[in-house]
Amino acid sequence: MDFSQKKIRNFSIIAHIDHGKSTLADRILELTGAIEAREMKDQILDSMDLERERGITIKLNAVTLGYHADDGEDYVFNLIDTPGHVDFTYEVSRSLAACEGALLVVDATQGVEAQTLANAYLAVDNDLEIIPVINKVDLPSANIQMAKDEIEKKIGIPCDEAVEVSAKTGLHVHELLEAIVRGVPAPNGDPKAPLKALIFDSYYDPYRGVIVLVRIKDGEVKVGDKIRLMQAGKEYQVIELGIRTPKEIKTDSLSAGQVGYIAAQIKDIKDVRPGDTVTLVETPAKEALPGYRIMNPMVYCGLYPVDSDDYQDLKDALEKLTLNDASLQFVAETSQALGFGFRCGFLGLLHMDVVQERLEREYNLDLILTAPSVIYKVHMTDGEVINLDNPSKLPDASKVSFIEEPYIKANIMTPKEYIGPIMELCRERRGIYENLDYFDDTRMVLTYELPLSEIVYNFFDKLKSYTKGYTSFDYDFSDYKRADLVKLDILLNGQVVDALSSIIYRPDGYHRGLGIIRKIKTVIPRQQFEIPIQAAIGGKVIARCDVKAVRKDVLAKCYGGDISRKKKLLEKQKEGKKRMKKVGSVEVPQEAFMSILSIDEEEDN
Amino acid sequence: MNKVKSLYIHVPFCHKICDYCDFTKLQYFRNFAVKYLDALEEELKAYQIKDLKTIYVGGGTPTALEDDLFEELLKIIDPYVNGVEEYTFEANPESLSLDKIKMLKSHGVNRVSIGVQTTDDKILNMVNRDHTFEQVKTAIKSLKETGIDNINVDLILGLPHSSETILRKDLENILSLNIKHISCYGLTVNPHTVLFNKGYKEPEGDLLRAFYDTVEEELTKNGFVHYEVSNWAKPGYQSEHNLTYWRNEEYFGCGLGASGYIGETRYKNTVNLSQYIDRVFVNEKELVSEKDKRTYQIMLNLRTIEGLDISFVKDKQEEIDSLISSGLLIKKDHKLIPTYEGMMVLDQILLKLI
């Protein structure tokens, strides 16, 4: 491959979830010969199982492709994938900083959505050249003109050059590749200047240590060079360089404009932070690249191993995950009910879900998550302010002057017929109405300020079901506001379970308490004795229900062939029991600790 | 090997398939039955079976065989009958003719177990049972007249449309027959049964428990001993054959889908008739380790009032104390014995002790 800068095109694909970004990436990979169609797993860039299953891209990934263009020249494409979900704005900005251009994919059947806007603005912020791509034009319901009009009107990007493709069938993807050659500017770094390479991702390889993915902005790095991570202040010797096509291909050097990987026997994952700049020890750059804005976690929860022997494994796994997920934070904590674990901070609920699943799948850990909480600012009577991320730690009410909670500003884009139900939902969730605007003839954008804690609790599902899925949602932190908040405790068999405590809006207390205990009742298996489940505020029980004692639990027929089967079944049940936490004398399954989230108010009546 | 004292023989044929049945069973066809008996004879010969104490012939419906084949089956078993103390045949009321009863008697069968399920003819009809309570009475009368008075009746608790009233009527009817042994099984709705396919749900545990309470009350009042989770017997009439299972003792199992336990091995025969006729008998084998053996011992022994020798659960003193104090077990000499309450929630006990 020719690596001269003018033949390099570095770009990302940005799109709303489900608008076909990953499928388009696959098609590009296929057409550039990176992979044969038959050896393709669908959507190759989404390499984590989890991404493939959920159809979302979580971790960014990069691939170098060769493309023989119609002008007879060979080009090098570096496609840097971005996640599509609102939780991952941070990662999107990371990918974009490594590019000169972006493909803005809009589904011709859906048009522009709230997230498309948010991501397009990020691209504009990063001075990227944007190529509009209208996808799914093969579908009967496609409305290409509508999609183009929306891109022009809502985002303000001209659509004369928009490419109309079907990522699914491959229609016009060739034209898109030509548009990339023409439309995405070549990098213009100085190959002779001191090395500046932007770290945009990294992962751990058991044989070579930490592998660093970089975009070389200026200069050149060669195998054997001594390098320095400018922010971390650490130095290493380069033992291997290469590009990923997506197979790794070793090279002797990487120079300005290129995207590739560096292996330098880096042992400690904590030393490598995305956004850091790599330079040479001999001829260092004067100043580092701007790096990234670190996003602060908005949602916290307790993460505990089911088996307390797994504590150290959980710690190691969390450390590995933070390697390329700077927004994940964790500190050790203890719970009376759950033992030793960690309080973890996440960008949002999906981020939390993804981290949990990666820990369970990739690290084979059995986990208990407590219900997510936001950070409350607790103003004490003595003037002290506590940032509280764990509801069970809320000091006694007599010492608390008042509590503030974080609000977000939410933009909800919806077909206008759903405005009524959405406003009702926002009102129930203590939303403060700000604005209602027409987005186009059929859709409106509602702006509300909402307490983040209300979003954490079952908001997305409600929104989806109220609007049959025809709504997109986007939010940003706004500020802290004072609210009438109290701690709701849950008692099992008379004993407060700290991991089940939550902070709630006082007037909702009875409803919320009843909802939670009823939900817990459905997940706790009946045991030999009756188990009262109580909800209490300030030591006063406000709601109660009971798990009745089990009265029949025996296999009626146990003769010849039943015997082996019954033994296997018992052993399986015994295993299942090991996954439960013993709280006092009560065996509590994992789901119970999340039940605060999934309660359905309809059942409260 | 001659310490194996019990033999189970499976006869998989039925004239009609009951809605709730999940046993190995097949529609009866004469030519299959003929070939089946040939294979069975060979399978029996392959084991070194002698000095048995109990034989149990179950199904399916052993009495579904036509008279000549029924006699043939009895002849196949004859070589093993000498010295046997309890020789049971399962029977359905509609196919237990006087002729068959006489054959049973002359071949040494001394115990008959009748699938009655309920005495409510409407329910019987609804679950595709082919008999009436009148036929039950006739069959039992004939058995007694022929000299077989060790009779068991099976009841199912919680059949569709059943109720407390119907159950009490069932018990009254059954007690009036003056028999020695009654088995009551809570209905289980297993996949691959007609009931399951009809979308019928298993009765709630609390409802089944209420039914069991009624059975317990009525039968103990009438002199029956509740000696196993689902079994009640007049003193001296406990099923010795079935106690073999619950004592975790060995037994031969022959016939389609039958299970056996010999030496260190538990095995299960094929459920595929053509395989069986081709003399491919055993399909699964499980080597029983010491640990497995202990688990079996606990889960089986605690089903009966003979109980479990405490030496098997030496390391579980704390659990045992709590089970005793919550009234699920009692300790008698070196044995742990389940109370009625304990039998009803046996799995809870087992999960603590295994």
PDB file of N, CA, C and O in Angstrom, chain A residues 19 104-113 116 132-137 139-159 162-164 413 415 439-444 470:
ATOM      1  N   HIS A  19     -29.753   2.859  12.095  1.00  0.00           N
ATOM      2  CA  HIS A  19     -29.820   3.435  10.759  1.00  0.00           C
ATOM      3  C   HIS A  19     -28.884   2.729   9.775  1.00  0.00           C
ATOM      4  O   HIS A  19     -28.749   3.141   8.648  1.00  0.00           O
ATOM      5  N   LEU A 104     -22.261  10.783   7.299  1.00  0.00           N
ATOM      6  CA  LEU A 104     -23.448  10.954   8.140  1.00  0.00           C
ATOM      7  C   LEU A 104     -24.563  10.111   7.535  1.00  0.00           C
ATOM      8  O   LEU A 104     -25.110  10.454   6.490  1.00  0.00           O
ATOM      9  N   VAL A 105     -24.854   8.995   8.185  1.00  0.00           N
ATOM     10  CA  VAL A 105     -25.826   8.059   7.619  1.00  0.00           C
ATOM     11  C   VAL A 105     -27.214   8.371   8.164  1.00  0.00           C
ATOM     12  O   VAL A 105     -27.415   8.453   9.368  1.00  0.00           O
ATOM     13  N   VAL A 106     -28.155   8.553   7.238  1.00  0.00           N
ATOM     14  CA  VAL A 106     -29.540   8.804   7.644  1.00  0.00           C
ATOM     15  C   VAL A 106     -30.425   7.765   6.959  1.00  0.00           C
ATOM     16  O   VAL A 106     -30.317   7.526   5.752  1.00  0.00           O
ATOM     17  N   ASP A 107     -31.251   7.149   7.739  1.00  0.00           N
ATOM     18  CA  ASP A 107     -32.178   6.127   7.254  1.00  0.00           C
ATOM     19  C   ASP A 107     -33.287   6.813   6.452  1.00  0.00           C
ATOM     20  O   ASP A 107     -34.001   7.668   6.974  1.00  0.00           O
ATOM     21  N   ALA A 108     -33.433   6.421   5.181  1.00  0.00           N
ATOM     22  CA  ALA A 108     -34.407   7.088   4.310  1.00  0.00           C
ATOM     23  C   ALA A 108     -35.833   6.835   4.766  1.00  0.00           C
ATOM     24  O   ALA A 108     -36.752   7.529   4.356  1.00  0.00           O
ATOM     25  N   THR A 109     -36.033   5.854   5.607  1.00  0.00           N
ATOM     26  CA  THR A 109     -37.391   5.595   6.083  1.00  0.00           C
ATOM     27  C   THR A 109     -37.670   6.316   7.395  1.00  0.00           C
ATOM     28  O   THR A 109     -38.809   6.400   7.829  1.00  0.00           O
ATOM     29  N   GLN A 110     -36.634   6.832   8.040  1.00  0.00           N
ATOM     30  CA  GLN A 110     -36.810   7.453   9.353  1.00  0.00           C
ATOM     31  C   GLN A 110     -36.478   8.940   9.365  1.00  0.00           C
ATOM     32  O   GLN A 110     -37.044   9.694  10.158  1.00  0.00           O
ATOM     33  N   GLY A 111     -35.513   9.324   8.541  1.00  0.00           N
ATOM     34  CA  GLY A 111     -35.102  10.721   8.555  1.00  0.00           C
ATOM     35  C   GLY A 111     -34.143  11.025   9.689  1.00  0.00           C
ATOM     36  O   GLY A 111     -33.627  10.125  10.348  1.00  0.00           O
ATOM     37  N   VAL A 112     -33.939  12.311   9.921  1.00  0.00           N
ATOM     38  CA  VAL A 112     -32.985  12.748  10.937  1.00  0.00           C
ATOM     39  C   VAL A 112     -33.576  12.527  12.332  1.00  0.00           C
ATOM     40  O   VAL A 112     -34.758  12.777  12.543  1.00  0.00           O
ATOM     41  N   GLU A 113     -32.773  12.037  13.255  1.00  0.00           N
ATOM     42  CA  GLU A 113     -33.241  11.803  14.620  1.00  0.00           C
ATOM     43  C   GLU A 113     -32.386  12.604  15.601  1.00  0.00           C
ATOM     44  O   GLU A 113     -31.332  13.127  15.239  1.00  0.00           O
ATOM     45  N   THR A 116     -28.798  11.738  15.554  1.00  0.00           N
ATOM     46  CA  THR A 116     -28.106  12.096  14.330  1.00  0.00           C
ATOM     47  C   THR A 116     -27.596  13.525  14.478  1.00  0.00           C
ATOM     48  O   THR A 116     -26.456  13.857  14.144  1.00  0.00           O
ATOM     49  N   PRO A 132     -23.081  13.373   3.458  1.00  0.00           N
ATOM     50  CA  PRO A 132     -24.374  12.790   3.797  1.00  0.00           C
ATOM     51  C   PRO A 132     -24.596  11.491   3.014  1.00  0.00           C
ATOM     52  O   PRO A 132     -24.306  11.434   1.818  1.00  0.00           O
ATOM     53  N   VAL A 133     -25.083  10.474   3.698  1.00  0.00           N
ATOM     54  CA  VAL A 133     -25.375   9.194   3.053  1.00  0.00           C
ATOM     55  C   VAL A 133     -26.811   8.818   3.404  1.00  0.00           C
ATOM     56  O   VAL A 133     -27.172   8.736   4.575  1.00  0.00           O
ATOM     57  N   ILE A 134     -27.616   8.658   2.356  1.00  0.00           N
ATOM     58  CA  ILE A 134     -29.001   8.253   2.601  1.00  0.00           C
ATOM     59  C   ILE A 134     -29.050   6.729   2.453  1.00  0.00           C
ATOM     60  O   ILE A 134     -28.795   6.199   1.376  1.00  0.00           O
ATOM     61  N   ASN A 135     -29.377   6.050   3.532  1.00  0.00           N
ATOM     62  CA  ASN A 135     -29.338   4.575   3.535  1.00  0.00           C
ATOM     63  C   ASN A 135     -30.746   3.987   3.429  1.00  0.00           C
ATOM     64  O   ASN A 135     -31.739   4.690   3.614  1.00  0.00           O
ATOM     65  N   LYS A 136     -30.785   2.714   3.139  1.00  0.00           N
ATOM     66  CA  LYS A 136     -32.026   1.932   3.052  1.00  0.00           C
ATOM     67  C   LYS A 136     -32.931   2.448   1.930  1.00  0.00           C
ATOM     68  O   LYS A 136     -34.161   2.426   2.058  1.00  0.00           O
ATOM     69  N   VAL A 137     -32.309   2.925   0.820  1.00  0.00           N
ATOM     70  CA  VAL A 137     -33.128   3.460  -0.274  1.00  0.00           C
ATOM     71  C   VAL A 137     -33.856   2.347  -1.009  1.00  0.00           C
ATOM     72  O   VAL A 137     -34.744   2.607  -1.815  1.00  0.00           O
ATOM     73  N   LEU A 139     -35.787   0.194   0.402  1.00  0.00           N
ATOM     74  CA  LEU A 139     -37.043  -0.150   1.072  1.00  0.00           C
ATOM     75  C   LEU A 139     -38.214   0.602   0.441  1.00  0.00           C
ATOM     76  O   LEU A 139     -38.075   1.755   0.039  1.00  0.00           O
ATOM     77  N   PRO A 140     -39.380  -0.053   0.362  1.00  0.00           N
ATOM     78  CA  PRO A 140     -40.546   0.596  -0.250  1.00  0.00           C
ATOM     79  C   PRO A 140     -40.934   1.869   0.504  1.00  0.00           C
ATOM     80  O   PRO A 140     -41.436   2.820  -0.112  1.00  0.00           O
ATOM     81  N   SER A 141     -40.683   1.892   1.796  1.00  0.00           N
ATOM     82  CA  SER A 141     -41.098   3.059   2.572  1.00  0.00           C
ATOM     83  C   SER A 141     -40.053   4.175   2.566  1.00  0.00           C
ATOM     84  O   SER A 141     -40.205   5.167   3.273  1.00  0.00           O
ATOM     85  N   ALA A 142     -38.977   4.005   1.779  1.00  0.00           N
ATOM     86  CA  ALA A 142     -37.928   5.029   1.759  1.00  0.00           C
ATOM     87  C   ALA A 142     -38.472   6.344   1.194  1.00  0.00           C
ATOM     88  O   ALA A 142     -39.232   6.352   0.235  1.00  0.00           O
ATOM     89  N   ASN A 143     -38.082   7.437   1.811  1.00  0.00           N
ATOM     90  CA  ASN A 143     -38.447   8.759   1.299  1.00  0.00           C
ATOM     91  C   ASN A 143     -37.163   9.579   1.233  1.00  0.00           C
ATOM     92  O   ASN A 143     -36.798  10.280   2.178  1.00  0.00           O
ATOM     93  N   ILE A 144     -36.480   9.428   0.101  1.00  0.00           N
ATOM     94  CA  ILE A 144     -35.134   9.983  -0.030  1.00  0.00           C
ATOM     95  C   ILE A 144     -35.161  11.508   0.049  1.00  0.00           C
ATOM     96  O   ILE A 144     -34.329  12.126   0.714  1.00  0.00           O
ATOM     97  N   GLN A 145     -36.156  12.088  -0.628  1.00  0.00           N
ATOM     98  CA  GLN A 145     -36.208  13.555  -0.656  1.00  0.00           C
ATOM     99  C   GLN A 145     -36.427  14.103   0.755  1.00  0.00           C
ATOM    100  O   GLN A 145     -35.796  15.079   1.165  1.00  0.00           O
ATOM    101  N   MET A 146     -37.300  13.432   1.513  1.00  0.00           N
ATOM    102  CA  MET A 146     -37.554  13.867   2.879  1.00  0.00           C
ATOM    103  C   MET A 146     -36.263  13.845   3.700  1.00  0.00           C
ATOM    104  O   MET A 146     -35.935  14.802   4.407  1.00  0.00           O
ATOM    105  N   ALA A 147     -35.526  12.750   3.570  1.00  0.00           N
ATOM    106  CA  ALA A 147     -34.292  12.623   4.346  1.00  0.00           C
ATOM    107  C   ALA A 147     -33.321  13.741   3.979  1.00  0.00           C
ATOM    108  O   ALA A 147     -32.709  14.373   4.849  1.00  0.00           O
ATOM    109  N   LYS A 148     -33.205  14.011   2.680  1.00  0.00           N
ATOM    110  CA  LYS A 148     -32.279  15.073   2.237  1.00  0.00           C
ATOM    111  C   LYS A 148     -32.738  16.434   2.754  1.00  0.00           C
ATOM    112  O   LYS A 148     -31.930  17.236   3.238  1.00  0.00           O
ATOM    113  N   ASP A 149     -34.032  16.695   2.615  1.00  0.00           N
ATOM    114  CA  ASP A 149     -34.559  17.982   3.092  1.00  0.00           C
ATOM    115  C   ASP A 149     -34.244  18.171   4.569  1.00  0.00           C
ATOM    116  O   ASP A 149     -33.854  19.266   5.002  1.00  0.00           O
ATOM    117  N   GLU A 150     -34.430  17.098   5.317  1.00  0.00           N
ATOM    118  CA  GLU A 150     -34.188  17.212   6.751  1.00  0.00           C
ATOM    119  C   GLU A 150     -32.726  17.494   7.059  1.00  0.00           C
ATOM    120  O   GLU A 150     -32.415  18.298   7.934  1.00  0.00           O
ATOM    121  N   ILE A 151     -31.834  16.818   6.327  1.00  0.00           N
ATOM    122  CA  ILE A 151     -30.407  17.050   6.568  1.00  0.00           C
ATOM    123  C   ILE A 151     -30.068  18.514   6.263  1.00  0.00           C
ATOM    124  O   ILE A 151     -29.350  19.177   7.010  1.00  0.00           O
ATOM    125  N   GLU A 152     -30.636  19.009   5.171  1.00  0.00           N
ATOM    126  CA  GLU A 152     -30.347  20.397   4.801  1.00  0.00           C
ATOM    127  C   GLU A 152     -30.936  21.373   5.800  1.00  0.00           C
ATOM    128  O   GLU A 152     -30.273  22.311   6.242  1.00  0.00           O
ATOM    129  N   LYS A 153     -32.202  21.120   6.174  1.00  0.00           N
ATOM    130  CA  LYS A 153     -32.883  22.077   7.043  1.00  0.00           C
ATOM    131  C   LYS A 153     -32.446  21.968   8.488  1.00  0.00           C
ATOM    132  O   LYS A 153     -32.204  22.968   9.154  1.00  0.00           O
ATOM    133  N   LYS A 154     -32.407  20.760   9.012  1.00  0.00           N
ATOM    134  CA  LYS A 154     -32.165  20.603  10.438  1.00  0.00           C
ATOM    135  C   LYS A 154     -30.694  20.715  10.806  1.00  0.00           C
ATOM    136  O   LYS A 154     -30.352  21.194  11.873  1.00  0.00           O
ATOM    137  N   ILE A 155     -29.841  20.156   9.923  1.00  0.00           N
ATOM    138  CA  ILE A 155     -28.429  20.158  10.286  1.00  0.00           C
ATOM    139  C   ILE A 155     -27.677  21.247   9.526  1.00  0.00           C
ATOM    140  O   ILE A 155     -26.659  21.748   9.995  1.00  0.00           O
ATOM    141  N   GLY A 156     -28.213  21.602   8.364  1.00  0.00           N
ATOM    142  CA  GLY A 156     -27.587  22.665   7.600  1.00  0.00           C
ATOM    143  C   GLY A 156     -26.436  22.183   6.735  1.00  0.00           C
ATOM    144  O   GLY A 156     -25.486  22.921   6.476  1.00  0.00           O
ATOM    145  N   ILE A 157     -26.505  20.943   6.284  1.00  0.00           N
ATOM    146  CA  ILE A 157     -25.471  20.422   5.402  1.00  0.00           C
ATOM    147  C   ILE A 157     -26.077  20.245   4.010  1.00  0.00           C
ATOM    148  O   ILE A 157     -27.123  19.602   3.887  1.00  0.00           O
ATOM    149  N   PRO A 158     -25.459  20.792   2.980  1.00  0.00           N
ATOM    150  CA  PRO A 158     -26.024  20.650   1.632  1.00  0.00           C
ATOM    151  C   PRO A 158     -26.025  19.188   1.187  1.00  0.00           C
ATOM    152  O   PRO A 158     -25.109  18.437   1.503  1.00  0.00           O
ATOM    153  N   CYS A 159     -27.056  18.815   0.456  1.00  0.00           N
ATOM    154  CA  CYS A 159     -27.190  17.405   0.089  1.00  0.00           C
ATOM    155  C   CYS A 159     -26.999  17.148  -1.407  1.00  0.00           C
ATOM    156  O   CYS A 159     -27.381  16.097  -1.911  1.00  0.00           O
ATOM    157  N   ALA A 162     -25.020  14.181  -1.674  1.00  0.00           N
ATOM    158  CA  ALA A 162     -25.432  13.032  -0.855  1.00  0.00           C
ATOM    159  C   ALA A 162     -25.434  11.755  -1.683  1.00  0.00           C
ATOM    160  O   ALA A 162     -25.799  11.766  -2.859  1.00  0.00           O
ATOM    161  N   VAL A 163     -24.999  10.678  -1.085  1.00  0.00           N
ATOM    162  CA  VAL A 163     -24.977   9.403  -1.794  1.00  0.00           C
ATOM    163  C   VAL A 163     -26.145   8.567  -1.294  1.00  0.00           C
ATOM    164  O   VAL A 163     -26.378   8.450  -0.094  1.00  0.00           O
ATOM    165  N   GLU A 164     -26.901   8.018  -2.277  1.00  0.00           N
ATOM    166  CA  GLU A 164     -28.061   7.207  -1.906  1.00  0.00           C
ATOM    167  C   GLU A 164     -27.672   5.750  -2.000  1.00  0.00           C
ATOM    168  O   GLU A 164     -27.377   5.259  -3.082  1.00  0.00           O
ATOM    169  N   MET A 413     -37.694  13.899  20.503  1.00  0.00           N
ATOM    170  CA  MET A 413     -38.266  14.125  19.187  1.00  0.00           C
ATOM    171  C   MET A 413     -39.318  13.064  18.928  1.00  0.00           C
ATOM    172  O   MET A 413     -39.060  11.869  19.084  1.00  0.00           O
ATOM    173  N   PRO A 415     -43.299  11.970  16.822  1.00  0.00           N
ATOM    174  CA  PRO A 415     -44.433  12.324  15.968  1.00  0.00           C
ATOM    175  C   PRO A 415     -45.453  13.071  16.828  1.00  0.00           C
ATOM    176  O   PRO A 415     -45.635  12.737  18.002  1.00  0.00           O
ATOM    177  N   PHE A 439     -40.401  20.236  14.404  1.00  0.00           N
ATOM    178  CA  PHE A 439     -39.155  19.847  13.763  1.00  0.00           C
ATOM    179  C   PHE A 439     -39.390  19.828  12.266  1.00  0.00           C
ATOM    180  O   PHE A 439     -38.593  20.275  11.464  1.00  0.00           O
ATOM    181  N   ASP A 440     -40.530  19.269  11.872  1.00  0.00           N
ATOM    182  CA  ASP A 440     -40.984  19.318  10.485  1.00  0.00           C
ATOM    183  C   ASP A 440     -42.498  19.208  10.518  1.00  0.00           C
ATOM    184  O   ASP A 440     -43.104  19.456  11.552  1.00  0.00           O
ATOM    185  N   ASP A 441     -43.096  18.793   9.406  1.00  0.00           N
ATOM    186  CA  ASP A 441     -44.556  18.793   9.349  1.00  0.00           C
ATOM    187  C   ASP A 441     -45.185  17.813  10.333  1.00  0.00           C
ATOM    188  O   ASP A 441     -46.292  18.027  10.800  1.00  0.00           O
ATOM    189  N   THR A 442     -44.481  16.726  10.585  1.00  0.00           N
ATOM    190  CA  THR A 442     -45.122  15.693  11.386  1.00  0.00           C
ATOM    191  C   THR A 442     -44.511  15.527  12.764  1.00  0.00           C
ATOM    192  O   THR A 442     -45.098  14.917  13.635  1.00  0.00           O
ATOM    193  N   ARG A 443     -43.289  16.011  12.955  1.00  0.00           N
ATOM    194  CA  ARG A 443     -42.608  15.729  14.221  1.00  0.00           C
ATOM    195  C   ARG A 443     -42.328  16.977  15.024  1.00  0.00           C
ATOM    196  O   ARG A 443     -42.150  18.056  14.476  1.00  0.00           O
ATOM    197  N   MET A 444     -42.293  16.788  16.322  1.00  0.00           N
ATOM    198  CA  MET A 444     -42.040  17.911  17.206  1.00  0.00           C
ATOM    199  C   MET A 444     -40.890  17.569  18.143  1.00  0.00           C
ATOM    200  O   MET A 444     -40.592  16.398  18.381  1.00  0.00           O
ATOM    201  N   TYR A 470     -41.613   5.248  18.260  1.00  0.00           N
ATOM    202  CA  TYR A 470     -41.343   6.314  17.297  1.00  0.00           C
ATOM    203  C   TYR A 470     -40.791   7.584  17.933  1.00  0.00           C
ATOM    204  O   TYR A 470     -41.234   8.679  17.626  1.00  0.00           O
TER     205      TYR A 470
END
